[in-house]
mmCIF file of C-alpha atoms in Angstrom:
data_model
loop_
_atom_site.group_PDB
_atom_site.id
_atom_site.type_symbol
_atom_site.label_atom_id
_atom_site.label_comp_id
_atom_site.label_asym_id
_atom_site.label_seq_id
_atom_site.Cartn_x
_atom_site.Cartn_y
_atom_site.Cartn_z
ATOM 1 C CA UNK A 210 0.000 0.000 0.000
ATOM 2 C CA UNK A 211 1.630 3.805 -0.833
ATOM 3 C CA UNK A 212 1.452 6.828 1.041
ATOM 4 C CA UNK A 213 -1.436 8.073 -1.660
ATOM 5 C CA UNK A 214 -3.905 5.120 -1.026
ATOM 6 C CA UNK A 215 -2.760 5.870 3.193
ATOM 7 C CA UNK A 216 -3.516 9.669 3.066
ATOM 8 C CA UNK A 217 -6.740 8.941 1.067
ATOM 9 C CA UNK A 218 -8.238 6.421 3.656
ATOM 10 C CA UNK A 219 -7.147 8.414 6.384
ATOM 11 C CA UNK A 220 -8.943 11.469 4.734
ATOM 12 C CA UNK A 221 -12.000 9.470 4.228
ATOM 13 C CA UNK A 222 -12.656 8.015 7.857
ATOM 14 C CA UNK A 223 -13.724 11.371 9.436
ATOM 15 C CA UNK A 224 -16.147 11.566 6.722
ATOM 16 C CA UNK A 225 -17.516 8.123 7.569
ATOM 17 C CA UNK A 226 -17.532 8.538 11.293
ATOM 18 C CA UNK A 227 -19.029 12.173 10.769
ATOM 19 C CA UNK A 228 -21.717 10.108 8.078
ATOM 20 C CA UNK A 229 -22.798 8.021 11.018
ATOM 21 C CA UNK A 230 -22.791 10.367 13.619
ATOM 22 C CA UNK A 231 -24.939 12.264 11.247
ATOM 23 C CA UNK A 232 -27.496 9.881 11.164
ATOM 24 C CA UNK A 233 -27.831 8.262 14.851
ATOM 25 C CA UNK A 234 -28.308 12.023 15.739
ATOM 26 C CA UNK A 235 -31.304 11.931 13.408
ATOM 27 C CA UNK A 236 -32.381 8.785 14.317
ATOM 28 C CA UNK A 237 -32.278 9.815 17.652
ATOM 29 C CA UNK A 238 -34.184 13.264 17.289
ATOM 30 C CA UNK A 239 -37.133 11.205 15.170
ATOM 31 C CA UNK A 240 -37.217 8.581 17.875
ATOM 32 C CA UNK A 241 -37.515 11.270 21.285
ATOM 33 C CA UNK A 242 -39.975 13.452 18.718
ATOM 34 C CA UNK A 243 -41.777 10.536 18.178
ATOM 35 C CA UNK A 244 -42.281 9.442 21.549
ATOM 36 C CA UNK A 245 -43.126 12.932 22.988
ATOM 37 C CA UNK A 246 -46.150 13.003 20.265
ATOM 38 C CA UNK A 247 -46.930 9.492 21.351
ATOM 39 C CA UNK A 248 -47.172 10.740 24.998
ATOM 40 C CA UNK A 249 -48.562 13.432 24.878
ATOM 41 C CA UNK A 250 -52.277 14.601 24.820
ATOM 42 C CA UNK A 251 -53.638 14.721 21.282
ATOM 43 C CA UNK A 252 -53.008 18.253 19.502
ATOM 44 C CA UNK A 253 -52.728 19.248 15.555
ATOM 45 C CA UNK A 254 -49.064 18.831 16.314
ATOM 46 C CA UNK A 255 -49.771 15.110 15.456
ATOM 47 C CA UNK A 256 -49.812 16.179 12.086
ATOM 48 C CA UNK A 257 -46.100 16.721 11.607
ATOM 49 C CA UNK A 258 -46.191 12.979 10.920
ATOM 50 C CA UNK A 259 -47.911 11.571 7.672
ATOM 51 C CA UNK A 260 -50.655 9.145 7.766
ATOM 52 C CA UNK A 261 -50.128 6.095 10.223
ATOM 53 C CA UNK A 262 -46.308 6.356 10.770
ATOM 54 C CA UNK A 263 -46.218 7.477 13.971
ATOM 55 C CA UNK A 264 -48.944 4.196 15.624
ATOM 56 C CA UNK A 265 -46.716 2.066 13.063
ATOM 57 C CA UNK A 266 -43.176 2.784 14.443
ATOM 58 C CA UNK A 267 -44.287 3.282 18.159
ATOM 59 C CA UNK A 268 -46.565 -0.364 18.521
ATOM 60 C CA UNK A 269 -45.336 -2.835 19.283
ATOM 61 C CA UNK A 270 -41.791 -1.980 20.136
ATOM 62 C CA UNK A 271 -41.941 1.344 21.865
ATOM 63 C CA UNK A 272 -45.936 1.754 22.677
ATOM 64 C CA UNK A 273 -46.417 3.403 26.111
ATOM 65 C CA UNK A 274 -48.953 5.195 28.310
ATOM 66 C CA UNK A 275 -48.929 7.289 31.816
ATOM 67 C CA UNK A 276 -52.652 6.576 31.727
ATOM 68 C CA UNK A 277 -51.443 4.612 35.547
ATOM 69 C CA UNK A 278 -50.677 8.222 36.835
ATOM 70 C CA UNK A 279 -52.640 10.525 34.428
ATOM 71 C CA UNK A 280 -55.441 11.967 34.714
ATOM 72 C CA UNK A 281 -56.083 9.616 37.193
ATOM 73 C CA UNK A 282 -54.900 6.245 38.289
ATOM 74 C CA UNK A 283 -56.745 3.206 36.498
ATOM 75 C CA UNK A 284 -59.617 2.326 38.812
ATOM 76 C CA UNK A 285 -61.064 -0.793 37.356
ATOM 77 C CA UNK A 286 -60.027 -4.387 36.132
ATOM 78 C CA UNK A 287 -60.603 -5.677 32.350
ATOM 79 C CA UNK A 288 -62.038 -8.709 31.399
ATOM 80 C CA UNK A 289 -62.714 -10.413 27.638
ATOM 81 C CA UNK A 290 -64.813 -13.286 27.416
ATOM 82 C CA UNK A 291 -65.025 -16.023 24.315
ATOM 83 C CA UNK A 292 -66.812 -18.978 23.589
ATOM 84 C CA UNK A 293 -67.905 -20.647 20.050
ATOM 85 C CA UNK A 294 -70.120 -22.860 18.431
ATOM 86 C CA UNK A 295 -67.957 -26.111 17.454
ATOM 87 C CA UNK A 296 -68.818 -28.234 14.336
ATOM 88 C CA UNK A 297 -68.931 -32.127 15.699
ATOM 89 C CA UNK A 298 -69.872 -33.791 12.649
ATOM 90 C CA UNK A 299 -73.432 -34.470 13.673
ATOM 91 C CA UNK A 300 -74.499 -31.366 14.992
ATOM 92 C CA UNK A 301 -73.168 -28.085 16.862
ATOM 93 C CA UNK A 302 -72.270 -27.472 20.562
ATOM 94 C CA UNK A 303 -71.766 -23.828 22.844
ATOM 95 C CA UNK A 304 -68.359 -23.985 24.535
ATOM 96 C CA UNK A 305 -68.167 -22.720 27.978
ATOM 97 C CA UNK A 306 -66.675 -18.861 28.501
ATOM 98 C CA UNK A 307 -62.889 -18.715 28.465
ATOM 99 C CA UNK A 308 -62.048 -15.461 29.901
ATOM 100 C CA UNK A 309 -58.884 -14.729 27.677
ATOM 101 C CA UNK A 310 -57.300 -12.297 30.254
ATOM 102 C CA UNK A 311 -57.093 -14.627 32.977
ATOM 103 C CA UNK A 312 -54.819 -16.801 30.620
ATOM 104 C CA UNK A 313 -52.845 -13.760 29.536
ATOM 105 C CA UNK A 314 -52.351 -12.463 33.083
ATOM 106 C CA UNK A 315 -50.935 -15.777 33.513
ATOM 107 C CA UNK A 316 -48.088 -15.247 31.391
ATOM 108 C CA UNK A 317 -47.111 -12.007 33.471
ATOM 109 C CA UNK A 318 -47.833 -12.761 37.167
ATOM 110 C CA UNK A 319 -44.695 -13.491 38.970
ATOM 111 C CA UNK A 320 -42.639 -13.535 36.182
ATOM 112 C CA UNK A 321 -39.957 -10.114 36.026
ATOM 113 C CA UNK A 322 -39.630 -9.861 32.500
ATOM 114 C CA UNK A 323 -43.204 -10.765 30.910
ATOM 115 C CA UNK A 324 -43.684 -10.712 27.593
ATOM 116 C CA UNK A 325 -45.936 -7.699 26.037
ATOM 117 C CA UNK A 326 -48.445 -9.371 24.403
ATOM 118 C CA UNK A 327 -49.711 -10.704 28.230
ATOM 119 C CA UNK A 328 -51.755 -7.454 28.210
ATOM 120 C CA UNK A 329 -53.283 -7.746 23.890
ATOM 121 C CA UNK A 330 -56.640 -8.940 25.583
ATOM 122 C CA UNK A 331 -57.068 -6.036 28.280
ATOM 123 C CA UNK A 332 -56.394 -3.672 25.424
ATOM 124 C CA UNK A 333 -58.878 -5.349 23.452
ATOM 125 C CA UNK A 334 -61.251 -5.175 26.316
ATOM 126 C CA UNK A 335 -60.610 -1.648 27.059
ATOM 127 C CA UNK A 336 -61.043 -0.571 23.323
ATOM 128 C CA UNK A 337 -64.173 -2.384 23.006
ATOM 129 C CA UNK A 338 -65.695 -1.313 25.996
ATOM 130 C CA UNK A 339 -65.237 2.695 25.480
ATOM 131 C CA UNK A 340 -65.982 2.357 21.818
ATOM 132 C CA UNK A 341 -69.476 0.469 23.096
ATOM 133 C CA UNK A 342 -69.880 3.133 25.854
ATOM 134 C CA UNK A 343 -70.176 5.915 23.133
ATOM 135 C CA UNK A 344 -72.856 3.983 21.160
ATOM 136 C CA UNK A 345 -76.517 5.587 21.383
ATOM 137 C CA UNK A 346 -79.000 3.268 22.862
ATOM 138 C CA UNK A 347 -80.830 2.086 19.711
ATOM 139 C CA UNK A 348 -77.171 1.232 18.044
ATOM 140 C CA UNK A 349 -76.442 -1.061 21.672
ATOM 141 C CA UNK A 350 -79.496 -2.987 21.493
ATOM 142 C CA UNK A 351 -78.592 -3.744 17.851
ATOM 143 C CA UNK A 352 -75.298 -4.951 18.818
ATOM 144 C CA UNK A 353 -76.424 -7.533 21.477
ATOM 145 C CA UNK A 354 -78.047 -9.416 18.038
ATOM 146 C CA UNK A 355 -76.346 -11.922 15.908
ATOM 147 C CA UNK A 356 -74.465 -11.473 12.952
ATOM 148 C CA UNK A 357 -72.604 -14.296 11.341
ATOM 149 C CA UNK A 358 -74.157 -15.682 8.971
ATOM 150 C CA UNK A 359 -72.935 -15.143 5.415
ATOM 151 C CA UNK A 360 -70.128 -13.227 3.575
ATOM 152 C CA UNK A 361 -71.860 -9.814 3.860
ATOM 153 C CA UNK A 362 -72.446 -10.126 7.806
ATOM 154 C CA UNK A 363 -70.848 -7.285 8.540
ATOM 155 C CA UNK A 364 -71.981 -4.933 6.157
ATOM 156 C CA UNK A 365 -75.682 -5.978 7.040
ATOM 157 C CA UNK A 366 -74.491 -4.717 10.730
ATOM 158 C CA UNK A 367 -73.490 -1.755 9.489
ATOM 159 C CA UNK A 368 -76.660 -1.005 7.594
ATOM 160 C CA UNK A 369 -78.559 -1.893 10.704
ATOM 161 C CA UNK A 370 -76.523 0.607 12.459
ATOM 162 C CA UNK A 371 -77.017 3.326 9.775
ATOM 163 C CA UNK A 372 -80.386 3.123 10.097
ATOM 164 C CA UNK A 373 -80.585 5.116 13.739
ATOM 165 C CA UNK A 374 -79.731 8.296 14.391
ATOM 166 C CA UNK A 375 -75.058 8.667 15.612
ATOM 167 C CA UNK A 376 -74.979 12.579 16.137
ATOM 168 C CA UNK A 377 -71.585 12.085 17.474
ATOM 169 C CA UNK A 378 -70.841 9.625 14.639
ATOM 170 C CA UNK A 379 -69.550 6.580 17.133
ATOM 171 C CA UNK A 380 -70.677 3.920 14.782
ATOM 172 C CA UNK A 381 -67.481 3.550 12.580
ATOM 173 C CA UNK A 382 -64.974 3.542 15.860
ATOM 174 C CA UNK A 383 -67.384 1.023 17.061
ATOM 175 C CA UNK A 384 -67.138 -1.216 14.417
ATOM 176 C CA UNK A 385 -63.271 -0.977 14.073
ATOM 177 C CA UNK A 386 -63.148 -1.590 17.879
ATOM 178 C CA UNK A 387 -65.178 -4.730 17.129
ATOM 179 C CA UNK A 388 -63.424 -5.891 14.326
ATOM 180 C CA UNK A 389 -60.561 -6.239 16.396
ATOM 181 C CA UNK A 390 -62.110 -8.094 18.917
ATOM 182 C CA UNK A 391 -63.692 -10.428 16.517
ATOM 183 C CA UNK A 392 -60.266 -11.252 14.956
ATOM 184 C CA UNK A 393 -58.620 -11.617 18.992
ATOM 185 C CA UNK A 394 -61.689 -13.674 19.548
ATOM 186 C CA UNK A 395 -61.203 -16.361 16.514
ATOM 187 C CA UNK A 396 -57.460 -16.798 17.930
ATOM 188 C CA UNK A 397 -58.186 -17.676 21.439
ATOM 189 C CA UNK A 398 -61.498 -19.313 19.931
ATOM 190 C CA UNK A 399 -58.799 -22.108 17.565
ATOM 191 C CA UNK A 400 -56.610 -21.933 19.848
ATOM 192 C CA UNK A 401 -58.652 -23.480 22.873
ATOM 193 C CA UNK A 402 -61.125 -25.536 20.318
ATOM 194 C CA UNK A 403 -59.293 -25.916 16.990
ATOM 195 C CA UNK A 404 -60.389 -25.241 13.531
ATOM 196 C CA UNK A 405 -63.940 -26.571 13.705
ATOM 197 C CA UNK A 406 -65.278 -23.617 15.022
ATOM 198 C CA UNK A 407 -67.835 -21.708 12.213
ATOM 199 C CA UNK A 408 -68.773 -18.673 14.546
ATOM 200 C CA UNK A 409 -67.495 -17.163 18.009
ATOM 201 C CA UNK A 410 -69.141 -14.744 20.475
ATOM 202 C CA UNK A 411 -67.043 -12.073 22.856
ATOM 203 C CA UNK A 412 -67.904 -9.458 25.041
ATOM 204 C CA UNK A 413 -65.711 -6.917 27.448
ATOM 205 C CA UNK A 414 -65.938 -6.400 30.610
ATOM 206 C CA UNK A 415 -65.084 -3.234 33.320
ATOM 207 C CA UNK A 416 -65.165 -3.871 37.111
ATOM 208 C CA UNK A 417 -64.618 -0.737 39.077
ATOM 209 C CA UNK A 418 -62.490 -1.189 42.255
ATOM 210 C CA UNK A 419 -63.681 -0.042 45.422
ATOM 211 C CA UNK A 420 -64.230 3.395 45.490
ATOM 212 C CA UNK A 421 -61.099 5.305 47.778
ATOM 213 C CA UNK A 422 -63.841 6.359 50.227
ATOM 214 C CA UNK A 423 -64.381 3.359 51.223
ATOM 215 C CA UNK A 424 -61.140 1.672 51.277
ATOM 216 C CA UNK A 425 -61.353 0.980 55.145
ATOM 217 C CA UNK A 426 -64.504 -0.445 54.810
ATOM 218 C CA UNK A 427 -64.058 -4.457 55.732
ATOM 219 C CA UNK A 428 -67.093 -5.164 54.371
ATOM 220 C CA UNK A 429 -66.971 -3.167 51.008
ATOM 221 C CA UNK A 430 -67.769 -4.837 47.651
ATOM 222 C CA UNK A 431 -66.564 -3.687 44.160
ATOM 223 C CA UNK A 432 -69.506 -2.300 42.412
ATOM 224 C CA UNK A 433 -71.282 -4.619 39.599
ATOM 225 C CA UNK A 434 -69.958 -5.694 36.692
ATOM 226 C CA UNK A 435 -70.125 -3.648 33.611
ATOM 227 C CA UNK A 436 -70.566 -5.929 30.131
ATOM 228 C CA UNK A 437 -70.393 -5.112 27.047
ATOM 229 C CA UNK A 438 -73.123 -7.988 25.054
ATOM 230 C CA UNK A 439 -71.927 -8.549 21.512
ATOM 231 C CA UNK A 440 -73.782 -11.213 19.733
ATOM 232 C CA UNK A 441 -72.774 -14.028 17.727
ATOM 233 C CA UNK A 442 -69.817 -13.216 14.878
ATOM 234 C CA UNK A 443 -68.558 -14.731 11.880
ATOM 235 C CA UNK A 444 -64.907 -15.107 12.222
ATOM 236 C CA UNK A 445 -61.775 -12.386 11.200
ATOM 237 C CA UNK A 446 -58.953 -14.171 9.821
ATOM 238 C CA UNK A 447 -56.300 -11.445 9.211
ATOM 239 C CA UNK A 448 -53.785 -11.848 6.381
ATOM 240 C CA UNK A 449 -50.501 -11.254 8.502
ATOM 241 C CA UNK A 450 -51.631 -12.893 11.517
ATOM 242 C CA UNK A 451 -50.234 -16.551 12.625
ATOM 243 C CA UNK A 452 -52.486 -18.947 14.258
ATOM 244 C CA UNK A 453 -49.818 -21.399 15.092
ATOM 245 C CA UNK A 454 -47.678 -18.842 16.761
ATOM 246 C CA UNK A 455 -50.726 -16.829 18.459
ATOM 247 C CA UNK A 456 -51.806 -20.945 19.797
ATOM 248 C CA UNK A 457 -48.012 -21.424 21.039
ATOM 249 C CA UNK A 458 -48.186 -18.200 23.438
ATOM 250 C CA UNK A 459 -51.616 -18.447 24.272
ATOM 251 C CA UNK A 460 -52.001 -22.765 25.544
ATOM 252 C CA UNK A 461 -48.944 -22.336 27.312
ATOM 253 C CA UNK A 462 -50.409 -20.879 30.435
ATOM 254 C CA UNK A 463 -51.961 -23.135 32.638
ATOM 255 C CA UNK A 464 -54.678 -21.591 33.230
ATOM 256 C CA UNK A 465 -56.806 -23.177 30.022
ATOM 257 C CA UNK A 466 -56.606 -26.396 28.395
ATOM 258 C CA UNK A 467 -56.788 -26.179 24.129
ATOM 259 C CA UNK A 468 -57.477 -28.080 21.262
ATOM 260 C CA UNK A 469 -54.549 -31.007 21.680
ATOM 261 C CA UNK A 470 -54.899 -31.416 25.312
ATOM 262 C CA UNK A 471 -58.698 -32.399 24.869
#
């Protein structure tokens, strides 16, 4: 090697290192901008990001909340419920309620480094429930009915839906909320039963604690429980989701028995 090819490599590291530096700066700016807007309360500021960057690069890696300190502290327990009609050749059969957050909490009790997805059904639960809670009362009475029959089961919801007055237009969250639900649902619903299961049914529920005026009361009970009725669905199958993965995370609690321990 001569001194030219030397001087000209040792001219060209600084740029390199400079290069990099460069970039884990900006990197670094996106990533602390990002989590501020993440944080903090919605504002138009939001809008410095395109489209659905921001909920893209922040779940599932970096999602967080202060909800625990802020506003106030979270003053009730989640629950999500599924059962499903299973195919046995000669007929059909109800399963018996699996209440998906008790296995999840499973995988995080005791345990110092639990693994995030323990807490996918409370968020499910959570979403459901507040999307519900917006719903006029014509729009709840028509979710408590069935709708799984056919390809077009969900549109014919909608359409139901449409047909009563939504001033504050809480349908379509509604309906996204239970989308998601639906597809959790069919998961836990194969997981714990396998694939002969045609339609499942799921519904959230909140369970305030007891209330911090009463907290030296002995003989205090937690006020009632606060459903959310969904009736029968059809089943979400979601292109990028895995069964066989979501069945590996979800039988291995204890806490349930699934389709090849039956």
């Amino acid at each position: 090697m001569d001194e030219t090819t030397t001087e000209t490599e040792a001219r060209r590291r600084p740029v390199v290192r400079r290069t990099l530096m460069v970039i884990a700066v900006a990197v670094t700016g996106f990533h602390l901008f990002a989590t501020f807007l993440w944080i903090a309360p919605s504002s138009a500021l939001r809008e410095a990001v395109p489209g659905e960057l921001l909920s893209k690069y922040m779940i599932p890696l970096w999602g967080q909340s202060w909800s625990v300190f802020a506003p106030e502290p979270i003053n009730g327990d989640y629950y999500f419920d599924v059962r499903a009609v299973i195919d046995t050749g000669g007929g059909e059969e109800v399963t018996e309620w699996v209440r998906a957050t008790d296995v999840e909490s499973d995988h995080s009790t005791y345990r110092p480094f639990p693994p995030r997805s323990a807490g996918l059904g409370i968020g499910v639960a959570s979403d459901l429930k507040g999307s519900w809670d917006d719903l006029p009362a014509d729009q709840k009475a028509i979710v408590k009915l069935s709708y799984f029959k056919g390809g077009d089961s969900v549109k014919r919801l909608r359409a139901k839906l449409d047909e009563y007055d939504d001033p504050d237009g809480a349908v379509g969250g509604y309906l996204d909320s239970e989308h998601v639900a639906a597809a959790y649902a069919t998961q836990v619903a194969r997981a714990v039963w396998g694939e002969d299961v045609p339609r499942v049914q799921f519904q959230a529920v909140r369970q305030n604690v007891v209330p911090f005026a009463q907290r030296n009361d002995k003989d205090a009970k937690r006020p009632k429980l606060q459903p959310v009725p969904v009736g029968w669905r059809a089943l979400v199958v979601e292109d990028d989701q895995s069964e066989e993965e979501f069945a590996k995370y979800f039988c291995a609690s204890d806490v349930v028995r699934c389709a090849d321990e039956h």
